[in-house]
């Protein structure tokens, strides 16, 4: 159980409550193309409105690096929130985030009103966690709620610093839900517990694999990172992705798996190409037979069957990272096969944000999963066994 104050522990009527959300949504020409993060933030916002709080929302969007980038304004989020909440969300359009517009808007708030501040990363202090901006944010509010799971692996003003300058702090419902699913999976899983890891870089997932090898019954490795493991087994991998600095580590992990009695599954066959694009000739070969001028872009059919088989009896599954270059239709088959298998097994299925979440949603399997994390980096750090700074900073119960 999370030992942090939650929204339910607060008395918020008439209080100004600053809520850090993760509204870092993808935008195309000013239109939000995936509003999962907005939907996920609604339970906390609605509860605070119902309880008569004055709700001040803040978030970052993208990486403006301390500069004002109009294309990264949160204005489209205010508009969409107004629609989905069915009540006006006043957008405080201040380049300095806590400026005259924000102060005036907050001063005018009635109980149940909602104000959204501008992109916190328009301020260079934000990512450096500098006290001056933390104090400015805190000056708007009595209470702080962190509901931005996807940003809480970073110690920034709006996720950590601000807690020092408010009377009280708590975590929001989304944060609680994320931590409950990921925390239970890692620390108290119903077994068999299977982890599936894919994506491009081994180095990003080194600590995750190491930690999960203490917890899981089976680990499945696919995607670009699998080739470093195949190399570590002594195979030639042609032009496939190789993380040279991680080969020794890959060996160590396979040894650790054996020592811990963890089943460690790697691709036995792979789809290969000579040009990195969708419309190019491809074929499937055994994982030990990749010619020198070809590269692996997806798991092969035999591997798809072996991976699906390993998932059949699983009771808890955590998945992070696609099985191939799923952005190219021809090489999405491995990722689709895993998503499909997860959608029909009787297990708690947790998708660890980022690309795998996008893949599952785009392929139409989103509603079949038990939980799709809103945080890619944050969920990985969680799976590494780390406490997230944005959670640690909140008041204990
Ligand atoms: P990550 O951010 O590490 O989870 O990596 C996700 C990216 O890995 C996606 O953009 C995939 O296209 C890419 N990827 C997956 N498999 C491969 C592969 N075999 N070769 C190159 N890139 C891959």
Coordinates of C-alpha atoms and ligand atoms in Angstrom, one line a residue:
X1 CA 0.0 0.0 0.0
X2 CA 1.2 3.5 -0.8
X3 CA 1.9 5.3 2.4
X4 CA 1.2 8.8 0.9
X5 CA -1.6 11.2 1.5
X6 CA -4.2 10.9 -1.2
X7 CA -6.9 13.2 -2.5
X8 CA -9.4 11.4 -0.2
X9 CA -7.3 12.5 2.9
X10 CA -7.7 16.2 2.1
X11 CA -10.3 18.7 3.1
X12 CA -10.4 21.0 0.1
X13 CA -13.6 23.0 0.2
X14 CA -12.8 26.6 -0.5
X15 CA -9.0 25.8 -0.7
X16 CA -6.8 26.6 -3.7
X17 CA -5.4 23.3 -4.9
X18 CA -2.6 23.2 -7.4
X19 CA -2.7 19.9 -9.3
X20 CA 0.4 18.8 -11.3
X21 CA -1.0 16.8 -14.2
X22 CA 0.7 15.2 -17.1
X23 CA -0.9 16.9 -20.1
X24 CA 2.1 16.2 -22.3
X25 CA -0.1 15.1 -25.1
X26 CA 0.8 14.7 -28.8
X27 CA -0.3 17.6 -31.0
X28 CA -0.6 17.9 -34.7
X29 CA -1.4 21.4 -36.1
X30 CA -2.7 22.4 -32.7
X31 CA -5.0 19.4 -32.4
X32 CA -4.6 16.8 -29.7
X33 CA -4.0 13.4 -31.5
X34 CA -4.1 11.2 -28.4
X35 CA -6.0 12.3 -25.3
X36 CA -5.3 9.4 -23.0
X37 CA -3.4 11.6 -20.6
X38 CA -6.3 14.1 -20.5
X39 CA -8.8 11.3 -19.8
X40 CA -6.6 9.8 -17.2
X41 CA -6.4 13.1 -15.3
X42 CA -10.1 13.6 -15.0
X43 CA -11.0 11.5 -11.9
X44 CA -8.8 13.8 -9.7
X45 CA -10.0 17.0 -11.3
X46 CA -13.7 16.0 -11.1
X47 CA -13.4 15.0 -7.4
X48 CA -11.8 18.3 -6.5
X49 CA -14.5 20.2 -8.4
X50 CA -17.2 18.2 -6.6
X51 CA -15.6 18.9 -3.2
X52 CA -15.6 22.7 -3.9
X53 CA -11.9 23.2 -4.3
X54 CA -10.5 26.0 -6.5
X55 CA -8.6 23.8 -8.9
X56 CA -5.4 25.2 -10.4
X57 CA -3.9 22.8 -13.0
X58 CA -0.3 22.8 -14.3
X59 CA 1.7 20.6 -16.6
X60 CA 4.6 20.7 -19.0
X61 CA 4.4 19.9 -22.7
X62 CA 7.3 18.8 -24.8
X63 CA 10.8 20.2 -24.3
X64 CA 10.8 24.0 -24.8
X65 CA 14.0 24.1 -22.8
X66 CA 13.1 27.2 -20.8
X67 CA 11.9 29.2 -23.8
X68 CA 8.5 30.3 -24.9
X69 CA 7.5 28.1 -27.8
X70 CA 3.9 29.0 -28.9
X71 CA 3.5 25.5 -30.5
X72 CA 4.0 24.0 -27.1
X73 CA 1.4 26.2 -25.3
X74 CA -1.2 24.3 -23.2
X75 CA -4.0 26.4 -24.8
X76 CA -5.4 23.4 -26.8
X77 CA -5.5 21.4 -23.5
X78 CA -7.6 24.1 -21.8
X79 CA -10.0 24.0 -24.7
X80 CA -10.3 20.2 -24.7
X81 CA -10.7 20.2 -20.9
X82 CA -13.5 22.7 -21.1
X83 CA -15.3 20.4 -23.5
X84 CA -14.8 17.2 -21.5
X85 CA -15.5 18.7 -18.1
X86 CA -18.5 20.6 -19.4
X87 CA -17.4 23.7 -17.6
X88 CA -15.0 26.5 -18.5
X89 CA -11.4 25.9 -17.8
X90 CA -9.8 29.4 -17.7
X91 CA -6.4 29.4 -19.5
X92 CA -3.9 31.7 -17.7
X93 CA -1.8 32.6 -20.7
X94 CA 1.4 33.9 -19.1
X95 CA 4.8 33.3 -20.7
X96 CA 6.3 33.3 -17.2
X97 CA 3.6 30.8 -16.1
X98 CA 2.9 32.5 -12.8
X99 CA 2.3 36.0 -14.1
X100 CA -0.5 38.6 -13.9
X101 CA -3.0 36.5 -15.8
X102 CA -2.5 33.5 -13.5
X103 CA -2.7 35.7 -10.3
X104 CA -5.8 37.5 -11.5
X105 CA -7.5 34.3 -12.6
X106 CA -6.8 32.7 -9.3
X107 CA -8.0 35.7 -7.3
X108 CA -11.3 35.6 -9.1
X109 CA -11.9 31.9 -8.6
X110 CA -15.1 30.6 -6.9
X111 CA -15.3 27.2 -5.4
X112 CA -15.3 24.5 -8.1
X113 CA -13.7 26.7 -10.7
X114 CA -10.7 25.5 -12.8
X115 CA -7.7 27.4 -14.1
X116 CA -4.9 26.0 -16.2
X117 CA -1.5 27.5 -16.1
X118 CA 0.9 27.8 -19.2
X119 CA 3.6 25.1 -19.9
X120 CA 5.8 25.0 -16.8
X121 CA 8.8 24.3 -19.0
X122 CA 8.6 27.8 -20.5
X123 CA 10.5 28.6 -17.3
X124 CA 14.1 27.5 -17.4
X125 CA 14.1 27.0 -13.6
X126 CA 11.5 24.2 -13.9
X127 CA 13.8 21.4 -14.9
X128 CA 16.5 22.6 -12.5
X129 CA 14.2 22.4 -9.6
X130 CA 15.1 26.0 -8.5
X131 CA 13.4 27.4 -5.5
X132 CA 12.3 30.7 -6.9
X133 CA 9.9 29.1 -9.4
X134 CA 8.7 26.4 -6.9
X135 CA 7.8 29.3 -4.5
X136 CA 5.9 31.1 -7.3
X137 CA 3.9 28.0 -8.1
X138 CA 3.2 27.4 -4.4
X139 CA 2.2 31.0 -3.9
X140 CA -0.9 30.4 -5.9
X141 CA -2.2 27.5 -3.7
X142 CA -2.8 26.1 -0.3
X143 CA -2.5 22.5 -1.2
X144 CA -0.5 20.6 -3.9
X145 CA -1.6 17.4 -5.5
X146 CA 0.8 15.4 -7.8
X147 CA -1.2 13.4 -10.3
X148 CA 1.6 13.5 -13.0
X149 CA 2.9 9.9 -12.9
X150 CA 4.6 10.3 -16.3
X151 CA 6.7 13.2 -15.0
X152 CA 7.4 12.1 -11.4
X153 CA 10.7 10.4 -12.2
X154 CA 12.1 13.9 -12.6
X155 CA 12.8 16.2 -9.7
X156 CA 11.5 19.5 -11.1
X157 CA 9.9 22.5 -9.5
X158 CA 6.3 21.4 -10.4
X159 CA 6.9 17.8 -9.3
X160 CA 9.2 18.1 -6.2
X161 CA 10.3 21.6 -5.3
X162 CA 6.8 23.0 -4.9
X163 CA 6.0 20.6 -2.1
X164 CA 8.4 22.4 0.2
X165 CA 6.4 25.6 0.0
X166 CA 2.7 24.5 0.4
X167 CA 0.8 23.6 3.6
X168 CA -0.1 20.1 2.5
X169 CA 0.6 17.7 -0.4
X170 CA -1.0 14.5 -1.7
X171 CA -1.0 12.2 -4.6
X172 CA -3.9 12.1 -7.1
X173 CA -6.0 9.2 -8.2
X174 CA -4.1 8.5 -11.4
X175 CA -0.8 8.4 -9.5
X176 CA -2.4 5.9 -7.0
X177 CA -3.7 3.7 -9.7
X178 CA -0.4 3.6 -11.6
X179 CA 1.5 2.8 -8.4
X180 CA -1.0 0.2 -7.4
X181 CA -0.8 -1.7 -10.7
X182 CA 3.0 -1.4 -11.2
X183 CA 3.7 -1.9 -7.5
X184 CA 1.6 -5.0 -7.1
X185 CA 3.0 -6.5 -10.3
X186 CA 6.5 -6.1 -9.2
X187 CA 6.2 -6.7 -5.5
X188 CA 3.3 -9.0 -5.1
X189 CA 2.5 -10.6 -8.5
X190 CA 0.1 -13.4 -9.1
X191 CA 2.3 -16.1 -10.8
X192 CA 3.5 -17.0 -13.3
X193 CA 4.8 -13.5 -13.8
X194 CA 6.1 -12.7 -17.2
X195 CA 8.0 -9.6 -18.4
X196 CA 8.2 -8.7 -22.0
X197 CA 10.9 -6.2 -23.0
X198 CA 11.6 -4.8 -26.4
X199 CA 12.4 -1.5 -28.1
X200 CA 15.6 -0.2 -29.4
X201 CA 18.2 0.3 -26.7
X202 CA 19.5 -2.3 -24.2
X203 CA 21.2 0.5 -22.1
X204 CA 17.8 2.1 -21.3
X205 CA 16.6 -1.2 -19.8
X206 CA 19.7 -2.5 -18.1
X207 CA 18.5 -1.8 -14.6
X208 CA 15.0 -3.0 -15.4
X209 CA 16.2 -6.4 -16.6
X210 CA 18.5 -6.7 -13.6
X211 CA 15.7 -5.9 -11.1
X212 CA 13.0 -8.0 -12.9
X213 CA 15.3 -11.0 -12.9
X214 CA 14.8 -11.1 -9.1
X215 CA 11.0 -11.1 -9.5
X216 CA 9.7 -12.8 -12.7
X217 CA 9.3 -16.4 -13.7
X218 CA 9.9 -15.7 -17.4
X219 CA 11.5 -12.8 -19.3
X220 CA 10.9 -12.4 -23.0
X221 CA 13.3 -10.2 -25.0
X222 CA 12.3 -9.0 -28.5
X223 CA 12.7 -5.8 -30.6
X224 CA 16.0 -4.2 -31.5
X225 CA 17.5 -4.9 -28.1
X226 CA 17.3 -8.7 -28.7
X227 CA 20.2 -8.7 -31.2
X228 CA 22.7 -7.6 -28.5
X229 CA 21.7 -10.7 -26.5
X230 CA 22.0 -12.8 -29.7
X231 CA 25.5 -11.4 -30.2
X232 CA 26.3 -12.2 -26.6
X233 CA 25.3 -15.8 -27.4
X234 CA 27.9 -15.8 -30.1
X235 CA 25.7 -15.3 -33.1
X236 CA 26.5 -13.0 -36.0
X237 CA 23.8 -10.4 -36.3
X238 CA 24.7 -8.6 -39.5
X239 CA 23.6 -5.0 -39.6
X240 CA 21.1 -5.4 -36.8
X241 CA 21.0 -3.0 -33.9
X242 CA 23.9 -3.7 -31.6
X243 CA 24.6 -2.0 -28.3
X244 CA 28.3 -2.8 -28.2
X245 CA 28.8 -1.6 -24.6
X246 CA 26.0 -3.9 -23.4
X247 CA 27.2 -7.2 -24.7
X248 CA 29.0 -8.3 -21.5
X249 CA 26.0 -7.1 -19.5
X250 CA 23.7 -9.2 -21.8
X251 CA 25.9 -12.3 -21.0
X252 CA 25.7 -11.5 -17.3
X253 CA 21.9 -11.2 -17.4
X254 CA 21.6 -14.5 -19.2
X255 CA 23.8 -16.1 -16.5
X256 CA 21.8 -14.5 -13.8
X257 CA 18.5 -15.8 -15.3
X258 CA 19.9 -19.3 -15.2
X259 CA 21.1 -18.9 -11.7
X260 CA 17.7 -17.6 -10.6
X261 CA 15.7 -20.2 -12.5
X262 CA 14.1 -17.6 -14.7
X263 CA 13.1 -18.7 -18.2
X264 CA 14.9 -16.3 -20.6
X265 CA 13.4 -16.3 -24.1
X266 CA 15.1 -14.7 -27.1
X267 CA 14.0 -14.7 -30.7
X268 CA 14.8 -18.0 -32.5
X269 CA 14.0 -16.5 -35.9
X270 CA 13.9 -13.0 -37.3
X271 CA 12.6 -10.9 -40.2
X272 CA 15.4 -9.3 -42.0
X273 CA 15.8 -6.5 -44.6
X274 CA 18.6 -4.7 -46.4
X275 CA 17.0 -1.3 -46.3
X276 CA 15.4 0.3 -43.3
X277 CA 12.0 1.1 -44.8
X278 CA 8.5 -0.5 -45.1
X279 CA 8.5 -1.2 -48.8
X280 CA 11.6 -3.3 -49.2
X281 CA 12.1 -7.0 -49.8
X282 CA 12.2 -9.0 -46.5
X283 CA 12.6 -12.6 -45.4
X284 CA 12.7 -14.7 -42.3
X285 CA 15.8 -16.5 -41.1
X286 CA 16.9 -18.4 -38.0
X287 CA 18.4 -16.0 -35.4
X288 CA 21.8 -17.6 -35.9
X289 CA 21.8 -17.1 -39.6
X290 CA 21.6 -13.4 -40.2
X291 CA 23.7 -12.6 -43.3
X292 CA 26.3 -9.8 -42.8
X293 CA 24.5 -7.2 -45.0
X294 CA 21.0 -7.7 -43.6
X295 CA 19.4 -6.4 -40.4
X296 CA 16.6 -7.7 -38.1
X297 CA 13.5 -5.7 -37.9
X298 CA 10.9 -8.0 -36.3
X299 CA 10.6 -11.3 -34.6
X300 CA 9.8 -14.3 -36.9
X301 CA 6.8 -16.6 -37.0
X302 CA 8.3 -19.3 -34.8
X303 CA 9.3 -16.8 -32.2
X304 CA 5.8 -15.3 -32.3
X305 CA 4.5 -18.7 -31.5
X306 CA 7.0 -19.4 -28.7
X307 CA 6.4 -16.0 -27.1
X308 CA 2.6 -16.5 -27.3
X309 CA 2.9 -19.9 -25.8
X310 CA 5.0 -18.5 -22.9
X311 CA 2.2 -16.1 -22.2
X312 CA -0.7 -18.5 -22.3
X313 CA -0.7 -19.4 -18.5
X314 CA 0.7 -16.1 -17.3
X315 CA -1.2 -14.4 -14.5
X316 CA 0.7 -11.2 -14.4
X317 CA 2.4 -9.6 -17.5
X318 CA 4.4 -6.4 -17.8
X319 CA 5.3 -5.3 -21.3
X320 CA 7.6 -2.5 -22.3
X321 CA 8.9 -1.9 -25.8
X322 CA 7.8 -3.2 -29.2
X323 CA 8.9 -6.5 -30.8
X324 CA 10.0 -4.9 -34.0
X325 CA 9.9 -1.7 -36.1
X326 CA 6.1 -1.6 -35.6
X327 CA 5.8 1.9 -37.2
X328 CA 6.4 0.0 -40.5
X329 CA 3.3 -2.1 -41.2
X330 CA 5.3 -5.0 -42.6
X331 CA 7.3 -5.3 -39.4
X332 CA 4.5 -4.8 -36.9
X333 CA 3.5 -8.5 -36.9
X334 CA 5.6 -9.4 -33.8
X335 CA 4.2 -6.5 -31.8
X336 CA 0.6 -7.3 -33.0
X337 CA 1.0 -11.0 -32.0
X338 CA 2.1 -10.1 -28.5
X339 CA -0.7 -7.5 -28.1
X340 CA -3.2 -10.1 -29.4
X341 CA -2.1 -12.8 -27.0
X342 CA -2.2 -10.3 -24.1
X343 CA -5.7 -9.3 -25.1
X344 CA -7.1 -12.8 -24.7
X345 CA -5.3 -14.3 -21.7
X346 CA -6.7 -14.4 -18.2
X347 CA -4.1 -12.3 -16.5
X348 CA -3.3 -8.8 -15.2
X349 CA -1.7 -7.2 -18.2
X350 CA 0.2 -4.0 -17.7
X351 CA 1.6 -2.0 -20.6
X352 CA 4.5 0.2 -19.5
X353 CA 3.8 3.4 -21.4
X354 CA 5.7 4.9 -24.3
X355 CA 5.8 3.1 -27.6
X356 CA 4.2 -0.1 -26.4
X357 CA 1.2 1.9 -25.1
X358 CA 1.0 3.7 -28.4
X359 CA 1.2 0.4 -30.3
X360 CA -1.5 -1.3 -28.2
X361 CA -3.8 1.7 -28.5
X362 CA -3.2 2.2 -32.2
X363 CA -3.7 -1.5 -32.9
X364 CA -7.1 -1.4 -31.1
X365 CA -6.2 -3.6 -28.1
X366 CA -6.2 -0.7 -25.5
X367 CA -9.4 -1.6 -23.8
X368 CA -8.4 -5.3 -23.4
X369 CA -5.4 -4.5 -21.1
X370 CA -5.7 -4.3 -17.3
X371 CA -3.6 -1.1 -17.2
X372 CA -1.8 1.1 -19.7
X373 CA 0.6 3.3 -18.0
X374 CA 0.6 7.0 -18.9
X375 CA 4.4 7.1 -18.1
X376 CA 7.1 5.5 -20.3
X377 CA 10.2 6.7 -18.4
X378 CA 8.5 6.7 -15.1
X379 CA 7.1 3.2 -15.4
X380 CA 10.6 1.9 -16.4
X381 CA 12.1 3.6 -13.3
X382 CA 9.4 2.0 -11.2
X383 CA 10.2 -1.4 -12.7
X384 CA 13.8 -0.8 -11.8
X385 CA 12.7 -0.7 -8.2
X386 CA 13.3 3.0 -7.7
X387 CA 11.1 5.4 -5.7
X388 CA 10.0 8.2 -7.9
X389 CA 11.1 11.6 -6.6
X390 CA 7.7 13.2 -7.3
X391 CA 6.1 10.6 -5.1
X392 CA 8.7 10.6 -2.4
X393 CA 8.3 14.4 -2.0
X394 CA 4.5 14.2 -1.1
X395 CA 3.4 14.1 2.5
X396 CA 3.1 10.7 4.1
X397 CA -0.3 9.6 5.4
Ligands
LIG1 P1 12.3 2.2 -27.1 O1 12.1 3.7 -27.1 O2 13.7 1.8 -26.7 O3 11.2 1.4 -26.5 O4 12.3 1.8 -28.6 C1 11.2 1.9 -29.5 C2 11.6 1.9 -30.9 O5 12.4 0.7 -31.1 C3 10.5 1.9 -31.9 O6 10.6 3.1 -32.6 C4 10.9 0.7 -32.8 O7 10.7 1.1 -34.2 C5 12.3 0.5 -32.5 N1 12.7 -0.9 -32.8 C6 12.1 -2.0 -32.4 N2 12.7 -3.1 -33.0 C7 13.7 -2.7 -33.7 C8 14.7 -3.3 -34.6 N3 14.7 -4.6 -34.7 N4 15.5 -2.5 -35.2 C9 15.5 -1.2 -35.1 N5 14.6 -0.5 -34.3 C10 13.7 -1.3 -33.6

